PDB file of C-alpha atoms in Angstrom:
ATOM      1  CA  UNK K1391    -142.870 -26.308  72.073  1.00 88.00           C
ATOM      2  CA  UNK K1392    -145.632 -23.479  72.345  1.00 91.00           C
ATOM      3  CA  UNK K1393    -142.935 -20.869  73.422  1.00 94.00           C
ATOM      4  CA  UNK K1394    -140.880 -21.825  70.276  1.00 96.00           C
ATOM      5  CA  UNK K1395    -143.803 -22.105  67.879  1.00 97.00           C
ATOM      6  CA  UNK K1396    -145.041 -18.807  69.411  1.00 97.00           C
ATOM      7  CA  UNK K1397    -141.131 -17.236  68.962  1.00 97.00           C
ATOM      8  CA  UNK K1398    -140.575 -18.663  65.169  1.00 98.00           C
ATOM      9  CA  UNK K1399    -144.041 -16.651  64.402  1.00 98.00           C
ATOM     10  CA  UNK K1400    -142.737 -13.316  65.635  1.00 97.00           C
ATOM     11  CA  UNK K1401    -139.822 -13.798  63.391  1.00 98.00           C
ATOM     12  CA  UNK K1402    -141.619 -14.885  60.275  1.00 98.00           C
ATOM     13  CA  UNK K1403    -145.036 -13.887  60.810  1.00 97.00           C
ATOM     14  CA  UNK K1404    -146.094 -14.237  57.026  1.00 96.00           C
ATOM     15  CA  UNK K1405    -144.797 -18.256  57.243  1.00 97.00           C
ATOM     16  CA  UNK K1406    -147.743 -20.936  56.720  1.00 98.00           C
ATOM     17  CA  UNK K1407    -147.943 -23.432  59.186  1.00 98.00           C
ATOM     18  CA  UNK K1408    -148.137 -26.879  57.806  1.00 98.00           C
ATOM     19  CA  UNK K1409    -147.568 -30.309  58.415  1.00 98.00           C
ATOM     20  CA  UNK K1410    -143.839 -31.716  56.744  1.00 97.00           C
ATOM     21  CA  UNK K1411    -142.595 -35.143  57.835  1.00 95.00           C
ATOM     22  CA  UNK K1412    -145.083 -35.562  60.339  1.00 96.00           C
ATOM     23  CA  UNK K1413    -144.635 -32.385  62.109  1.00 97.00           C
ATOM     24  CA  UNK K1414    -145.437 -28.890  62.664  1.00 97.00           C
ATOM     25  CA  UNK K1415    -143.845 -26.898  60.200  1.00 98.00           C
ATOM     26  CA  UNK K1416    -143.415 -23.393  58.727  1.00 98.00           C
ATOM     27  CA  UNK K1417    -143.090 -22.170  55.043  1.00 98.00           C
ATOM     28  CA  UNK K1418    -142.174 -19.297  53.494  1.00 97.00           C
ATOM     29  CA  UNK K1419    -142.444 -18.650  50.047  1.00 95.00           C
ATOM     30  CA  UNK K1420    -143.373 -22.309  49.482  1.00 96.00           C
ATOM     31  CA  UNK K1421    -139.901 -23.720  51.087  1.00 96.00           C
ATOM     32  CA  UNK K1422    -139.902 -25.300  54.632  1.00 98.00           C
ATOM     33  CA  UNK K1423    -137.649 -22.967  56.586  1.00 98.00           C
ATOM     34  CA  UNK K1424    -137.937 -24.825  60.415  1.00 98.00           C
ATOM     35  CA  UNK K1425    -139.639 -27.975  61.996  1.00 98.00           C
ATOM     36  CA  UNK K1426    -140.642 -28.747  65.499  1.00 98.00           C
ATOM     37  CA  UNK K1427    -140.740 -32.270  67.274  1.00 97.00           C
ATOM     38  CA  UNK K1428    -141.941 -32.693  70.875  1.00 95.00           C
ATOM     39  CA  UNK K1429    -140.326 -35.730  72.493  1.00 93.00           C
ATOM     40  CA  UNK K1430    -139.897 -36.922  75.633  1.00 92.00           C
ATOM     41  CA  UNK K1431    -137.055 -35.292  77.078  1.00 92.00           C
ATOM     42  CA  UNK K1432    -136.506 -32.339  74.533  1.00 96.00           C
ATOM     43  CA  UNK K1433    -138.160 -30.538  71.739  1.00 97.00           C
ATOM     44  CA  UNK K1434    -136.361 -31.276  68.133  1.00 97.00           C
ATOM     45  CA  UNK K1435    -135.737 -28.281  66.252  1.00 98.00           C
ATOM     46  CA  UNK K1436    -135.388 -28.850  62.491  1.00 98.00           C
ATOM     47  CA  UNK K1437    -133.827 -26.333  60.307  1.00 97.00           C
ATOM     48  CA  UNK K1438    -134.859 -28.314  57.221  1.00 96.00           C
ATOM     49  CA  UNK K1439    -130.869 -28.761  55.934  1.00 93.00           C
ATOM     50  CA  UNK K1440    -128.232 -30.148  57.969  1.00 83.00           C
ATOM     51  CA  UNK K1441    -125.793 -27.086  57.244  1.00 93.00           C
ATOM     52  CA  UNK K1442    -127.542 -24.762  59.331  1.00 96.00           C
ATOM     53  CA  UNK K1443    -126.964 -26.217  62.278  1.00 96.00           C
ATOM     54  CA  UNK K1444    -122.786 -26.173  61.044  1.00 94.00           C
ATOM     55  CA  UNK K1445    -122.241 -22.559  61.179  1.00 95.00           C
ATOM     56  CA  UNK K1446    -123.193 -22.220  64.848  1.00 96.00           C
ATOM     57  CA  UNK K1447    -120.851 -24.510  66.513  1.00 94.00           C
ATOM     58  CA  UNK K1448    -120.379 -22.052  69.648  1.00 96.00           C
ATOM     59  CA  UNK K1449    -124.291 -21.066  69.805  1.00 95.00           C
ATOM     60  CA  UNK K1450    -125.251 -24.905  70.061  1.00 96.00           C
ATOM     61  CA  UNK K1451    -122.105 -26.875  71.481  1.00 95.00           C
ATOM     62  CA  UNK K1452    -124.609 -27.259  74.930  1.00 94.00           C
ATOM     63  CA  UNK K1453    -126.875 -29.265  72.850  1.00 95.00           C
ATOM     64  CA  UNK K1454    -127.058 -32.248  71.721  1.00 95.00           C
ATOM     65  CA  UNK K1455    -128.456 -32.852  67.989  1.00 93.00           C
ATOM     66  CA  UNK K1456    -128.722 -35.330  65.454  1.00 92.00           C
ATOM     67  CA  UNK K1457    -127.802 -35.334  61.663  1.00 90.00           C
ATOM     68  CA  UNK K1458    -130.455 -33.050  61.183  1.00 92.00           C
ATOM     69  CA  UNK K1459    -131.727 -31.666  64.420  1.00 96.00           C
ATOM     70  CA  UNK K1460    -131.325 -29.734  67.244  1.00 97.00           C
ATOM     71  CA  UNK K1461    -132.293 -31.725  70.702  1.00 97.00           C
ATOM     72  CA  UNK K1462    -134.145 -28.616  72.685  1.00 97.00           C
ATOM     73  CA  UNK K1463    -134.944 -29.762  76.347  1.00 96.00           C
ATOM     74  CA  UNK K1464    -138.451 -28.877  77.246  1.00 93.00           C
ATOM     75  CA  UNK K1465    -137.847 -26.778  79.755  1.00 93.00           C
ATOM     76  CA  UNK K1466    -135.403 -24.230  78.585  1.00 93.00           C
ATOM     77  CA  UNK K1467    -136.560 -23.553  74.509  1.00 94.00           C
ATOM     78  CA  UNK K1468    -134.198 -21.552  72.175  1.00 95.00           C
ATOM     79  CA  UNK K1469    -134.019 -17.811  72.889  1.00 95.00           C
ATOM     80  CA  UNK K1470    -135.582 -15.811  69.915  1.00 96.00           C
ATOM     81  CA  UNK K1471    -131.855 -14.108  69.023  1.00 97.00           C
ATOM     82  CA  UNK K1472    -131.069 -17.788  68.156  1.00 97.00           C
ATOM     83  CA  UNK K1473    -134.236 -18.885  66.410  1.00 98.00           C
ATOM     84  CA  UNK K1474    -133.829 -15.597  64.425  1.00 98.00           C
ATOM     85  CA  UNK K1475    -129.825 -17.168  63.119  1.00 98.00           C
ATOM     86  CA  UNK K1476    -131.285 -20.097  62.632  1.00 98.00           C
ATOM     87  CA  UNK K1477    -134.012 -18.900  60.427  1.00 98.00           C
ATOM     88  CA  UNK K1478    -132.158 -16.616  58.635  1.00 98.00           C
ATOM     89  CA  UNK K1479    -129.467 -19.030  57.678  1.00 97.00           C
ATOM     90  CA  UNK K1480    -131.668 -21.190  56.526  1.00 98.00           C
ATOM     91  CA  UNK K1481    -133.476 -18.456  54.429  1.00 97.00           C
ATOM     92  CA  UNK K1482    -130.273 -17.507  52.702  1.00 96.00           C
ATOM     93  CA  UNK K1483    -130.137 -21.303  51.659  1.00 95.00           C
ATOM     94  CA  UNK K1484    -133.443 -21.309  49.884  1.00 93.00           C
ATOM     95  CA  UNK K1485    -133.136 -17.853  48.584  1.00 90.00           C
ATOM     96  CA  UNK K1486    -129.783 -19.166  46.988  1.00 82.00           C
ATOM     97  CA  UNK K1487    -131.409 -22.115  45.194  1.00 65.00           C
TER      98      UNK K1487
END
């Protein structure tokens, strides 16, 4: 979860870490852009709107995810080329609204 906290910073190193839902968090601009969740078996990665997680169906077919995360296991965290989609999809939502 360190690794991924540690990645999501390099990509928005201006976001505010903060607690949302019970977990660690990151804001930019006052909108929650990515969550993270350590579990047992994986590390959840929360975009913060189900929709980002649609448009990569090739990038995350290996993983398994809920409605509204991505299930990460521990041992093998998401590379920073797909944080950075991730993020940036989700940025494009909140800069739309």
């Amino acid at each position: 979860m360190i690794e991924m906290r540690n990645r999501i910073l390099e990509i928005i190193p201006d976001a505010e870490e903060v607690i949302s839902y019970g977990m660690p968090a990151f804001k930019v601009d006052g909108d929650i852009v990515a969550g993270l969740l350590a579990n047992r078996n994986h590390v959840g990665y929360y975009p913060f709107s189900g929709s980002v997680l649609h448009q990569f169906p090739e990038e995350l077919a290996k993983f398994s995810r809920s409605k509204a995360a991505l299930h990460v296991p521990i041992d093998k965290p998401l590379s920073k080329t797909l944080l950075k989609k991730l993020i940036k999809a989700r940025l494009a939502i909140v800069n739309k609204n």
